[in-house]
Amino acid sequence: MPSGGGVDECNSALPAAKSGLDTPGKKFPQCAGLEYRRLSPRSVRRNGGASSRFTTRTNLFQVLETLSPLQLALSAAIVSVAYLVRGIAGFGSGLIAIPLLALMMPLQVVVPLVVVLDYMASASHGVSQRSRILWREVVVLLPFAALGVLGALWVFQQVDEALLRHALGLFILLFAIYSFLSIESQRVISRRWAAPAGGLGGFIGTLFGTGGPFYVLYLRFRGLDKSAFRATFATIFLLDGAGRLAGYVASGFFTLDQLTLVAVALPVMVISLVMGGHIHTRMGQQTFQRAISLILVGSGLTLLMR
């Protein structure tokens, strides 16, 4: 901890700081032990217009030391259940793992961990079932997803986050209920729906990290069988997620500590994916579609409650 008045005192001294400040302890002795950060546009707005501030460093192992044995066991169980679901359905791990793990650990620890595990899971599904990938669906979705990402970078600063998040949650919840009730329907939508599905997937994924449901809804109503669905969704997520993963690396979110945590969680993820894969092969098409609808209901409720 800093020797002076703490984070608030250091932040009050920021007007005197030079733009290139990267070692606050040298220029501001009272700030030794704190980290100087440039803020994102959204954080600038929340920080009263200041473009930077001092924050405490997040030490992963210090965070883990604060967890009781029961909390550590619960964390492992959450990861296991999340990737069991992903092994069955091909998605849904982040919707389960992030909100539950965030009850015990900071998001700075949770989100990078789940992003890497999801990326590895998508790679395993895409590679192992590459013959089932419907590339024409991937190719038609990705350009619109890229446009959605670009749009989100602008909207990021303009629209109230809570309003957008709740609207998204309500939409997903209502559509999931409709999807659940229309499981018997053999209706197949036009490929033109790739424009709103891909655009909203990239847009919402950039804002909240939860763009998957839009890809899911599109593929669900394109009439894909469960194996083609899982392989195609994994490939879309793999390509769409590459940019986000690169952003985490470029922003310095991945430290040796975080990679160590990924290595610890990896065996749990692999075992759960394999178990989910075995369940997937024994699951009927209608049961699979019901499972997708229930996961989407959970996704919508999670967004509404956040």
XYZ file of N, CA and C in Angstrom, residues 63-293:
693
model
N -5.260 -12.631 -4.417
C -6.702 -12.850 -4.543
C -7.054 -14.284 -4.171
N -6.299 -15.247 -4.704
C -6.590 -16.653 -4.435
C -6.392 -17.006 -2.968
N -5.434 -16.335 -2.314
C -5.189 -16.599 -0.896
C -6.357 -16.174 -0.020
N -7.179 -15.241 -0.517
C -8.334 -14.788 0.267
C -9.502 -15.763 0.179
N -9.437 -16.722 -0.751
C -10.529 -17.676 -0.920
C -10.387 -18.833 0.059
N -11.496 -19.241 0.641
C -11.501 -20.391 1.538
C -11.427 -21.675 0.710
N -11.091 -22.813 1.340
C -11.097 -24.082 0.600
C -12.449 -24.366 -0.059
N -13.540 -23.993 0.622
C -14.868 -24.196 0.047
C -15.051 -23.347 -1.206
N -14.594 -22.088 -1.167
C -14.716 -21.214 -2.334
C -13.869 -21.713 -3.501
N -12.680 -22.229 -3.197
C -11.844 -22.795 -4.258
C -12.516 -24.011 -4.892
N -13.139 -24.855 -4.032
C -13.851 -26.024 -4.546
C -15.053 -25.602 -5.390
N -15.768 -24.565 -4.935
C -16.907 -24.053 -5.698
C -16.455 -23.489 -7.042
N -15.308 -22.800 -7.046
C -14.775 -22.244 -8.292
C -14.473 -23.357 -9.289
N -13.856 -24.436 -8.801
C -13.566 -25.580 -9.675
C -14.858 -26.212 -10.188
N -15.872 -26.298 -9.311
C -17.157 -26.875 -9.714
C -17.844 -26.007 -10.767
N -17.747 -24.685 -10.613
C -18.348 -23.763 -11.587
C -17.700 -23.943 -12.956
N -16.363 -24.013 -12.977
C -15.649 -24.221 -14.239
C -16.058 -25.558 -14.855
N -16.183 -26.582 -14.014
C -16.547 -27.909 -14.505
C -17.937 -27.910 -15.133
N -18.915 -27.334 -14.441
C -20.287 -27.296 -14.963
C -20.356 -26.455 -16.238
N -19.654 -25.311 -16.234
C -19.683 -24.414 -17.396
C -19.184 -25.121 -18.653
N -18.101 -25.884 -18.536
C -17.534 -26.528 -19.731
C -18.178 -27.878 -20.027
N -18.871 -28.444 -19.059
C -19.730 -29.589 -19.361
C -20.865 -29.137 -20.277
N -21.465 -27.975 -19.945
C -22.523 -27.399 -20.784
C -21.978 -27.066 -22.166
N -20.779 -26.492 -22.218
C -20.198 -26.153 -23.529
C -19.916 -27.415 -24.336
N -19.488 -28.485 -23.667
C -19.253 -29.738 -24.373
C -20.520 -30.310 -24.974
N -21.652 -30.096 -24.290
C -22.936 -30.599 -24.782
C -23.488 -29.712 -25.895
N -23.549 -28.394 -25.611
C -24.246 -27.470 -26.507
C -23.326 -26.749 -27.477
N -22.021 -26.657 -27.159
C -21.094 -25.919 -28.011
C -20.944 -24.469 -27.620
N -21.682 -24.013 -26.615
C -21.575 -22.635 -26.129
C -22.142 -22.602 -24.707
N -22.130 -21.422 -24.092
C -22.769 -21.244 -22.790
C -21.827 -21.209 -21.610
N -20.540 -21.538 -21.817
C -19.612 -21.584 -20.682
C -19.421 -20.216 -20.042
N -19.248 -19.180 -20.868
C -19.053 -17.841 -20.321
C -20.274 -17.322 -19.604
N -21.467 -17.671 -20.113
C -22.712 -17.230 -19.493
C -22.868 -17.805 -18.097
N -22.283 -18.975 -17.875
C -22.354 -19.610 -16.560
C -21.180 -19.193 -15.687
N -19.968 -19.288 -16.240
C -18.763 -19.121 -15.424
C -18.527 -17.688 -14.970
N -18.676 -16.706 -15.874
C -18.288 -15.333 -15.531
C -19.105 -14.762 -14.383
N -20.464 -14.779 -14.442
C -21.208 -14.182 -13.325
C -21.017 -14.908 -12.004
N -20.850 -16.238 -12.039
C -20.700 -16.989 -10.788
C -19.300 -16.839 -10.194
N -18.266 -16.932 -11.032
C -16.904 -16.748 -10.522
C -16.683 -15.322 -10.031
N -17.369 -14.361 -10.666
C -17.211 -12.955 -10.273
C -17.773 -12.678 -8.886
N -18.570 -13.596 -8.337
C -19.040 -13.439 -6.963
C -17.913 -13.651 -5.961
N -16.825 -14.305 -6.409
C -15.728 -14.624 -5.494
C -14.397 -14.009 -5.894
N -14.248 -13.635 -7.171
C -12.984 -13.089 -7.660
C -13.233 -11.847 -8.499
N -12.240 -10.957 -8.619
C -12.409 -9.756 -9.451
C -12.585 -10.122 -10.921
N -13.341 -9.283 -11.636
C -13.541 -9.516 -13.066
C -12.224 -9.481 -13.834
N -11.229 -8.685 -13.323
C -9.928 -8.622 -13.996
C -9.258 -9.984 -14.019
N -9.619 -10.857 -13.076
C -9.086 -12.217 -13.037
C -9.989 -13.165 -13.822
N -11.299 -13.017 -13.631
C -12.268 -13.965 -14.181
C -12.361 -13.889 -15.703
N -12.536 -12.671 -16.240
C -12.802 -12.534 -17.678
C -11.640 -13.042 -18.537
N -10.385 -12.630 -18.289
C -9.294 -13.185 -19.107
C -9.190 -14.702 -19.011
N -9.436 -15.251 -17.817
C -9.384 -16.703 -17.650
C -10.409 -17.389 -18.543
N -11.656 -16.936 -18.487
C -12.725 -17.575 -19.258
C -12.533 -17.356 -20.753
N -12.036 -16.174 -21.143
C -11.788 -15.908 -22.565
C -10.791 -16.920 -23.134
N -9.706 -17.171 -22.418
C -8.698 -18.122 -22.908
C -9.264 -19.540 -22.946
N -9.956 -19.945 -21.881
C -10.532 -21.291 -21.849
C -11.569 -21.471 -22.957
N -12.410 -20.448 -23.171
C -13.402 -20.522 -24.249
C -12.733 -20.648 -25.612
N -11.654 -19.902 -25.788
C -10.952 -19.936 -27.067
C -10.383 -21.330 -27.319
N -9.797 -21.924 -26.284
C -9.262 -23.281 -26.418
C -10.378 -24.288 -26.695
N -11.513 -24.113 -26.001
C -12.642 -25.020 -26.212
C -13.168 -24.909 -27.638
N -13.269 -23.682 -28.144
C -13.735 -23.481 -29.517
C -12.768 -24.102 -30.515
N -11.473 -23.961 -30.250
C -10.473 -24.552 -31.138
C -10.611 -26.071 -31.172
N -10.831 -26.681 -30.006
C -10.951 -28.140 -29.959
C -12.192 -28.616 -30.707
N -13.317 -27.899 -30.544
C -14.534 -28.288 -31.255
C -14.395 -28.072 -32.755
N -13.808 -26.925 -33.133
C -13.670 -26.618 -34.551
C -12.754 -27.586 -35.266
N -11.630 -27.948 -34.622
C -10.654 -28.845 -35.244
C -11.165 -30.278 -35.264
N -11.731 -30.730 -34.135
C -12.155 -32.129 -34.048
C -13.350 -32.429 -34.948
N -14.161 -31.400 -35.250
C -15.340 -31.621 -36.093
C -15.307 -30.730 -37.339
N -14.101 -30.532 -37.879
C -13.964 -29.599 -38.998
C -14.755 -30.040 -40.224
N -14.993 -31.330 -40.362
C -15.773 -31.800 -41.511
C -17.239 -31.394 -41.411
N -17.691 -31.023 -40.199
C -19.088 -30.634 -40.003
C -19.290 -29.123 -40.069
N -18.200 -28.354 -40.218
C -18.317 -26.888 -40.266
C -19.009 -26.469 -41.558
N -20.027 -25.642 -41.448
C -20.689 -25.083 -42.631
C -20.070 -23.717 -42.911
N -19.046 -23.708 -43.747
C -18.275 -22.485 -43.978
C -19.109 -21.386 -44.626
N -20.133 -21.760 -45.376
C -20.962 -20.721 -46.002
C -21.700 -19.904 -44.943
N -22.011 -20.519 -43.802
C -22.649 -19.771 -42.715
C -21.622 -18.896 -41.998
N -20.409 -19.408 -41.854
C -19.342 -18.637 -41.205
C -19.007 -17.403 -42.031
N -18.815 -17.613 -43.335
C -18.390 -16.524 -44.222
C -19.435 -15.420 -44.296
N -20.712 -15.787 -44.270
C -21.750 -14.769 -44.403
C -21.945 -13.986 -43.104
N -21.607 -14.570 -41.961
C -21.795 -13.894 -40.670
C -20.657 -12.945 -40.318
N -19.421 -13.358 -40.590
C -18.262 -12.622 -40.072
C -18.141 -11.175 -40.554
N -18.402 -10.852 -41.829
C -18.299 -9.433 -42.222
C -19.243 -8.533 -41.435
N -20.462 -9.013 -41.176
C -21.413 -8.219 -40.400
C -20.979 -8.126 -38.937
N -20.344 -9.199 -38.441
C -19.815 -9.157 -37.077
C -18.730 -8.094 -36.957
N -17.877 -7.991 -37.978
C -16.818 -6.972 -37.965
C -17.409 -5.568 -37.958
N -18.476 -5.360 -38.732
C -19.149 -4.058 -38.726
C -19.753 -3.772 -37.357
N -20.290 -4.812 -36.721
C -20.845 -4.645 -35.380
C -19.796 -4.225 -34.376
N -18.599 -4.788 -34.490
C -17.496 -4.410 -33.598
C -17.156 -2.937 -33.776
N -17.054 -2.490 -35.021
C -16.728 -1.086 -35.289
C -17.813 -0.157 -34.749
N -19.079 -0.557 -34.925
C -20.172 0.255 -34.397
C -20.139 0.340 -32.891
N -19.805 -0.767 -32.246
C -19.769 -0.790 -30.784
C -18.695 0.131 -30.231
N -17.577 0.253 -30.939
C -16.501 1.123 -30.469
C -16.956 2.578 -30.397
N -17.890 2.964 -31.280
C -18.425 4.326 -31.240
C -19.521 4.447 -30.179
N -20.455 3.472 -30.169
C -21.583 3.520 -29.232
C -21.108 3.402 -27.789
N -19.947 2.768 -27.614
C -19.368 2.561 -26.285
C -19.427 3.834 -25.444
N -19.242 4.987 -26.082
C -19.185 6.251 -25.357
C -20.518 6.991 -25.344
N -21.518 6.538 -26.110
C -22.713 7.344 -26.336
C -23.965 6.852 -25.612
N -24.087 5.553 -25.378
C -25.344 4.978 -24.888
C -25.169 4.460 -23.471
N -26.219 4.640 -22.658
C -26.193 4.149 -21.284
C -26.064 2.625 -21.276
N -25.039 2.137 -20.603
C -24.729 0.707 -20.624
C -25.838 -0.127 -20.001
N -26.374 0.325 -18.848
C -27.397 -0.456 -18.149
C -28.648 -0.618 -19.007
N -29.059 0.459 -19.680
C -30.249 0.401 -20.535
C -30.051 -0.598 -21.669
N -28.888 -0.550 -22.307
C -28.605 -1.448 -23.418
C -28.544 -2.898 -22.947
N -27.922 -3.109 -21.792
C -27.775 -4.464 -21.258
C -29.138 -5.069 -20.918
N -30.009 -4.282 -20.294
C -31.328 -4.785 -19.916
C -32.199 -5.036 -21.146
N -32.087 -4.163 -22.144
C -32.836 -4.374 -23.387
C -32.387 -5.667 -24.061
N -31.079 -5.904 -24.071
C -30.541 -7.138 -24.642
C -31.053 -8.351 -23.875
N -31.008 -8.283 -22.538
C -31.469 -9.398 -21.718
C -32.927 -9.727 -21.963
N -33.772 -8.692 -22.069
C -35.197 -8.908 -22.311
C -35.424 -9.532 -23.685
N -34.693 -9.044 -24.694
C -34.834 -9.588 -26.045
C -34.460 -11.070 -26.072
N -33.312 -11.404 -25.490
C -32.849 -12.795 -25.502
C -33.823 -13.688 -24.742
N -34.322 -13.201 -23.606
C -35.253 -13.985 -22.798
C -36.536 -14.283 -23.572
N -37.125 -13.257 -24.191
C -38.364 -13.444 -24.945
C -38.149 -14.358 -26.153
N -37.009 -14.172 -26.839
C -36.751 -14.993 -28.018
C -36.472 -16.441 -27.621
N -35.828 -16.640 -26.461
C -35.559 -18.000 -25.991
C -36.858 -18.722 -25.656
N -37.803 -17.995 -25.047
C -39.103 -18.597 -24.737
C -39.826 -18.977 -26.029
N -39.783 -18.060 -27.010
C -40.394 -18.347 -28.313
C -39.728 -19.565 -28.959
N -38.401 -19.605 -28.891
C -37.651 -20.716 -29.477
C -38.026 -22.035 -28.809
N -38.184 -21.998 -27.485
C -38.527 -23.208 -26.729
C -39.912 -23.710 -27.124
N -40.849 -22.770 -27.313
C -42.223 -23.147 -27.641
C -42.374 -23.604 -29.088
N -41.404 -23.241 -29.941
C -41.527 -23.576 -31.369
C -40.527 -24.641 -31.793
N -40.114 -25.483 -30.848
C -39.123 -26.519 -31.150
C -39.627 -27.475 -32.233
N -40.934 -27.745 -32.249
C -41.474 -28.673 -33.241
C -41.457 -28.072 -34.643
N -41.325 -26.743 -34.731
C -41.367 -26.075 -36.031
C -40.143 -26.446 -36.874
N -40.380 -26.694 -38.153
C -39.288 -27.005 -39.079
C -38.903 -25.789 -39.918
N -39.392 -24.620 -39.523
C -39.142 -23.397 -40.292
C -37.649 -23.088 -40.341
N -37.163 -22.725 -41.536
C -35.765 -22.336 -41.729
C -35.741 -20.902 -42.241
N -34.990 -20.048 -41.566
C -34.948 -18.638 -41.951
C -33.977 -18.424 -43.113
N -34.138 -17.288 -43.782
C -33.277 -16.930 -44.906
C -31.880 -16.544 -44.419
N -30.896 -16.699 -45.320
C -29.534 -16.297 -44.987
C -29.414 -14.774 -44.849
N -30.444 -14.052 -45.275
C -30.415 -12.593 -45.092
C -30.371 -12.198 -43.623
N -30.851 -13.081 -42.758
C -30.819 -12.793 -41.328
C -29.393 -12.789 -40.777
N -28.422 -13.172 -41.602
C -27.020 -13.106 -41.162
C -26.600 -11.668 -40.878
N -27.206 -10.708 -41.585
C -26.834 -9.302 -41.385
C -27.145 -8.832 -39.968
N -28.417 -8.935 -39.496
C -28.671 -8.509 -38.111
C -28.023 -9.423 -37.077
N -27.991 -10.738 -37.353
C -27.406 -11.661 -36.374
C -25.910 -11.423 -36.216
N -25.190 -11.316 -37.337
C -23.753 -11.068 -37.273
C -23.437 -9.693 -36.724
N -24.194 -8.680 -37.186
C -23.951 -7.322 -36.701
C -24.179 -7.196 -35.210
N -25.314 -7.741 -34.724
C -25.610 -7.663 -33.292
C -24.654 -8.533 -32.480
N -24.242 -9.686 -33.040
C -23.284 -10.532 -32.338
C -21.967 -9.813 -32.106
N -21.429 -9.180 -33.162
C -20.187 -8.422 -33.009
C -20.359 -7.202 -32.135
N -21.497 -6.521 -32.285
C -21.786 -5.295 -31.535
C -21.912 -5.579 -30.037
N -22.802 -6.512 -29.689
C -23.045 -6.824 -28.280
C -21.852 -7.557 -27.675
N -21.197 -8.394 -28.475
C -20.018 -9.091 -27.965
C -18.920 -8.130 -27.571
N -18.749 -7.049 -28.333
C -17.731 -6.052 -28.007
C -18.110 -5.258 -26.766
N -19.406 -4.940 -26.632
C -19.844 -4.151 -25.482
C -19.858 -4.959 -24.192
N -20.383 -6.185 -24.255
C -20.630 -6.947 -23.031
C -19.968 -8.320 -22.996
N -19.349 -8.740 -24.110
C -18.771 -10.080 -24.139
C -19.818 -11.175 -24.211
N -21.063 -10.840 -24.618
C -22.145 -11.825 -24.648
C -22.847 -11.833 -26.005
N -22.087 -11.775 -27.069
C -22.691 -11.750 -28.398
C -23.103 -13.111 -28.916
N -22.677 -14.185 -28.242
C -22.958 -15.539 -28.697
C -24.415 -15.862 -28.959
N -25.357 -15.406 -28.098
C -26.761 -15.762 -28.334
C -27.285 -15.385 -29.714
N -26.785 -14.309 -30.318
C -27.267 -13.923 -31.644
C -26.795 -14.918 -32.704
N -25.551 -15.381 -32.586
C -25.071 -16.419 -33.494
C -25.864 -17.713 -33.280
N -26.148 -18.002 -32.012
C -26.900 -19.208 -31.672
C -28.292 -19.171 -32.298
N -28.980 -18.043 -32.145
C -30.332 -17.920 -32.687
C -30.333 -18.082 -34.206
N -29.344 -17.460 -34.855
C -29.264 -17.553 -36.317
C -29.047 -19.005 -36.749
N -28.061 -19.672 -36.162
C -27.750 -21.047 -36.554
C -28.879 -22.003 -36.185
N -29.529 -21.713 -35.061
C -30.657 -22.556 -34.622
C -31.767 -22.558 -35.673
N -32.083 -21.379 -36.240
C -33.170 -21.284 -37.211
C -32.692 -21.411 -38.660
N -31.423 -21.739 -38.842
C -30.948 -22.104 -40.179
C -31.106 -23.603 -40.409
N -31.555 -24.320 -39.367
C -31.855 -25.735 -39.513
C -30.652 -26.648 -39.430
N -29.555 -26.206 -38.782
C -28.363 -27.049 -38.653
C -28.640 -28.194 -37.683
N -28.110 -29.377 -37.983
C -28.195 -30.450 -37.002
C -27.221 -30.158 -35.870
N -27.331 -30.895 -34.778
C -26.607 -30.527 -33.562
C -25.090 -30.569 -33.730
N -24.562 -31.502 -34.511
C -23.108 -31.576 -34.688
C -22.596 -30.438 -35.567
N -23.327 -30.147 -36.653
C -22.949 -29.025 -37.514
C -23.078 -27.707 -36.761
N -24.119 -27.606 -35.932
C -24.314 -26.402 -35.119
C -23.103 -26.176 -34.223
N -22.703 -27.211 -33.494
C -21.610 -27.058 -32.531
C -20.303 -26.713 -33.231
N -19.997 -27.390 -34.333
C -18.742 -27.141 -35.049
C -18.731 -25.756 -35.688
N -19.865 -25.343 -36.272
C -19.928 -24.042 -36.947
C -19.868 -22.903 -35.947
N -20.605 -23.033 -34.842
C -20.562 -21.986 -33.817
C -19.153 -21.853 -33.249
N -18.488 -22.979 -33.001
C -17.129 -22.941 -32.454
C -16.188 -22.200 -33.395
N -16.347 -22.408 -34.697
C -15.485 -21.738 -35.674
C -15.752 -20.240 -35.706
N -17.029 -19.855 -35.662
C -17.374 -18.428 -35.619
C -16.770 -17.784 -34.381
N -16.932 -18.443 -33.245
C -16.394 -17.895 -31.999
C -14.872 -17.829 -32.050
N -14.255 -18.829 -32.677
C -12.797 -18.865 -32.777
C -12.277 -17.669 -33.562
N -12.895 -17.379 -34.694
C -12.446 -16.267 -35.535
C -12.837 -14.921 -34.932
N -14.069 -14.831 -34.419
C -14.540 -13.590 -33.809
C -13.753 -13.275 -32.534
N -13.427 -14.333 -31.781
C -12.732 -14.130 -30.513
C -11.252 -13.837 -30.650
N -10.679 -14.082 -31.833
C -9.249 -13.843 -32.018
C -8.904 -12.379 -31.771
N -9.762 -11.486 -32.255
C -9.511 -10.054 -32.049
C -9.568 -9.664 -30.590
N -10.545 -10.219 -29.872
C -10.661 -9.891 -28.447
C -9.459 -10.413 -27.669
N -9.042 -11.617 -28.009
C -7.895 -12.206 -27.320
C -6.639 -11.384 -27.569
N -6.454 -10.942 -28.810
C -5.304 -10.092 -29.136
C -5.360 -8.787 -28.351
N -6.574 -8.263 -28.174
C -6.728 -7.034 -27.403
C -6.333 -7.206 -25.953
N -6.691 -8.339 -25.355
C -6.288 -8.597 -23.969
C -4.770 -8.668 -23.843
N -4.136 -9.341 -24.809
C -2.677 -9.462 -24.775
C -2.028 -8.093 -24.941
N -2.514 -7.309 -25.915
C -1.944 -5.983 -26.172
C -2.137 -5.044 -24.993
N -3.230 -5.229 -24.250
C -3.527 -4.353 -23.113
C -2.840 -4.799 -21.833
N -2.122 -5.908 -21.880
C -1.383 -6.356 -20.710
C -2.213 -7.070 -19.665
N -3.408 -7.574 -20.051
C -4.244 -8.270 -19.087
C -3.682 -9.642 -18.734
N -2.911 -10.235 -19.651
C -2.379 -11.560 -19.402
C -0.973 -11.459 -18.835
N -0.839 -11.817 -17.587
C 0.460 -11.884 -16.930
C 0.805 -13.357 -16.731
N 1.998 -13.600 -16.223
C 2.396 -14.978 -15.930
C 1.452 -15.603 -14.909
N 0.981 -14.788 -13.946
C 0.039 -15.287 -12.946
C -1.238 -15.805 -13.606
N -1.787 -15.003 -14.548
C -3.025 -15.402 -15.211
C -2.840 -16.672 -16.038
N -1.705 -16.764 -16.717
C -1.433 -17.960 -17.512
C -1.271 -19.184 -16.618
N -0.726 -18.980 -15.422
C -0.625 -20.074 -14.455
C -2.009 -20.555 -14.045
N -2.927 -19.606 -13.817
C -4.299 -19.968 -13.450
C -4.988 -20.723 -14.585
N -4.737 -20.303 -15.831
C -5.285 -21.014 -16.990
C -4.785 -22.454 -16.996
N -3.489 -22.639 -16.732
C -2.909 -23.982 -16.718
C -3.544 -24.850 -15.634
N -3.868 -24.239 -14.485
C -4.506 -24.981 -13.391
C -5.932 -25.379 -13.775
N -6.650 -24.460 -14.433
C -8.051 -24.719 -14.789
C -8.190 -25.613 -16.013
N -7.137 -25.717 -16.817
C -7.218 -26.441 -18.091
C -7.637 -27.905 -17.939
N -7.065 -28.685 -16.995
C -7.500 -30.082 -16.866
C -8.984 -30.214 -16.541
N -9.502 -29.314 -15.688
C -10.930 -29.336 -15.349
C -11.762 -29.093 -16.604
N -11.324 -28.121 -17.422
C -12.043 -27.804 -18.651
C -12.032 -28.986 -19.618
N -10.869 -29.598 -19.803
C -10.738 -30.695 -20.773
C -11.614 -31.878 -20.376
N -11.566 -32.263 -19.105
C -12.379 -33.392 -18.628
C -13.865 -33.107 -18.830
N -14.273 -31.877 -18.509
C -15.686 -31.507 -18.641
C -16.119 -31.482 -20.101
N -15.257 -30.978 -20.998
C -15.581 -30.970 -22.428
C -15.749 -32.385 -22.972
N -14.870 -33.284 -22.556
C -14.956 -34.674 -23.022
C -16.256 -35.314 -22.538
N -16.583 -35.100 -21.264
C -17.837 -35.638 -20.720
C -19.036 -35.058 -21.465
N -19.001 -33.736 -21.709
C -20.088 -33.098 -22.444
C -20.214 -33.625 -23.857
N -19.068 -33.917 -24.490
C -19.087 -34.468 -25.841
C -19.761 -35.826 -25.897
N -19.515 -36.660 -24.873
C -20.166 -37.975 -24.828
C -21.679 -37.831 -24.650
N -22.087 -36.885 -23.815
C -23.527 -36.642 -23.633
C -24.137 -36.125 -24.932
N -23.391 -35.250 -25.619
C -23.866 -34.650 -26.875
C -24.202 -35.715 -27.919
N -23.345 -36.730 -28.038
C -23.567 -37.757 -29.065
C -24.798 -38.611 -28.771
N -25.229 -38.653 -27.509
C -26.386 -39.466 -27.124
C -27.674 -38.645 -27.034
N -27.573 -37.352 -27.294
C -28.718 -36.458 -27.112
C -29.495 -36.317 -28.417
N -30.814 -36.397 -28.333
C -31.663 -36.206 -29.498
C -31.702 -34.749 -29.934
N -32.124 -34.526 -31.198
C -32.142 -33.172 -31.747
C -33.084 -32.253 -30.967
N -34.280 -32.713 -30.623
C -35.225 -31.864 -29.903
C -34.733 -31.565 -28.495
N -34.153 -32.556 -27.838
C -33.589 -32.321 -26.504
C -32.474 -31.297 -26.576
N -31.666 -31.387 -27.627
C -30.582 -30.425 -27.822
C -31.137 -29.012 -27.992
N -32.195 -28.865 -28.788
C -32.783 -27.549 -29.002
C -33.399 -26.999 -27.720
N -33.991 -27.861 -26.907
C -34.519 -27.415 -25.615
C -33.383 -26.929 -24.717
N -32.264 -27.650 -24.747
C -31.117 -27.242 -23.931
C -30.617 -25.866 -24.353
N -30.551 -25.612 -25.661
C -30.135 -24.302 -26.165
C -31.074 -23.213 -25.655
N -32.388 -23.473 -25.730
C -33.365 -22.479 -25.290
C -33.216 -22.184 -23.802
